[in-house]
Amino acid sequence: MVAPTSPAPRAERVSAEPRIVAITDEREPLADAGLALIEEMFAPQDRQALSELRSELAERRLGLFANYNFHMLAAVYDGDDDPAGVITGVYLGGVNAGFVTYLAVRRRYRGRRIARLLRPGLIDAFRSDARAAGHPDLAWILGEVRARSPWLRRLVRTRGAIPFDID
């Protein structure tokens, strides 16, 4: 006889993939939740002040930069107010490059390939920026990643990525 088990925690019952949502307004509750996730996952010395990130969203919403676009995307499960993950990045028109600034996945959602959903969404946004700037495609994608990251190793091996050692 098998002992009855208690229901799995809410996050464990979720089986569908989350939606990827662009956060375009710093005044949205989802922007607050995404910024709080970045604050939770990155030590103060490893991140910008949240007020600066909020300003990046406001500047984008107001159209203040023509050759520089800030993006923030969240992975959201239906019925959950907090994002499972968030990614931010900046398109730098002067060099036709996208720079991934933050990628954070809430601990209870790790192992669900959330980052694999968020990264392509951000890259698509960078590619749209590149085409809008008159380029046929995005020239570069940059980002800070742990040297021992399996993802970085795979990119180097399969796509010819070039790792830089930047302090």
mmCIF file of N, CA and C in Angstrom, residues 145-153:
data_model
loop_
_atom_site.group_PDB
_atom_site.id
_atom_site.type_symbol
_atom_site.label_atom_id
_atom_site.label_comp_id
_atom_site.label_asym_id
_atom_site.label_seq_id
_atom_site.Cartn_x
_atom_site.Cartn_y
_atom_site.Cartn_z
ATOM 1 N N VAL A 145 28.904 36.137 -17.942
ATOM 2 C CA VAL A 145 28.515 34.786 -17.536
ATOM 3 C C VAL A 145 29.664 34.193 -16.742
ATOM 4 N N ARG A 146 29.336 33.380 -15.745
ATOM 5 C CA ARG A 146 30.385 32.673 -15.005
ATOM 6 C C ARG A 146 31.242 31.862 -15.968
ATOM 7 N N ALA A 147 32.537 31.871 -15.788
ATOM 8 C CA ALA A 147 33.461 31.154 -16.673
ATOM 9 C C ALA A 147 33.154 29.659 -16.728
ATOM 10 N N ARG A 148 32.643 29.097 -15.633
ATOM 11 C CA ARG A 148 32.341 27.660 -15.581
ATOM 12 C C ARG A 148 30.912 27.332 -15.996
ATOM 13 N N SER A 149 30.188 28.303 -16.516
ATOM 14 C CA SER A 149 28.799 28.083 -16.906
ATOM 15 C C SER A 149 28.699 27.031 -18.016
ATOM 16 N N PRO A 150 27.868 26.003 -17.830
ATOM 17 C CA PRO A 150 27.666 25.009 -18.887
ATOM 18 C C PRO A 150 27.129 25.646 -20.171
ATOM 19 N N TRP A 151 26.279 26.663 -20.020
ATOM 20 C CA TRP A 151 25.736 27.360 -21.187
ATOM 21 C C TRP A 151 26.853 28.025 -21.979
ATOM 22 N N LEU A 152 27.770 28.722 -21.285
ATOM 23 C CA LEU A 152 28.886 29.370 -21.973
ATOM 24 C C LEU A 152 29.759 28.329 -22.665
ATOM 25 N N ARG A 153 30.058 27.260 -21.985
ATOM 26 C CA ARG A 153 30.881 26.202 -22.598
ATOM 27 C C ARG A 153 30.226 25.653 -23.858
#
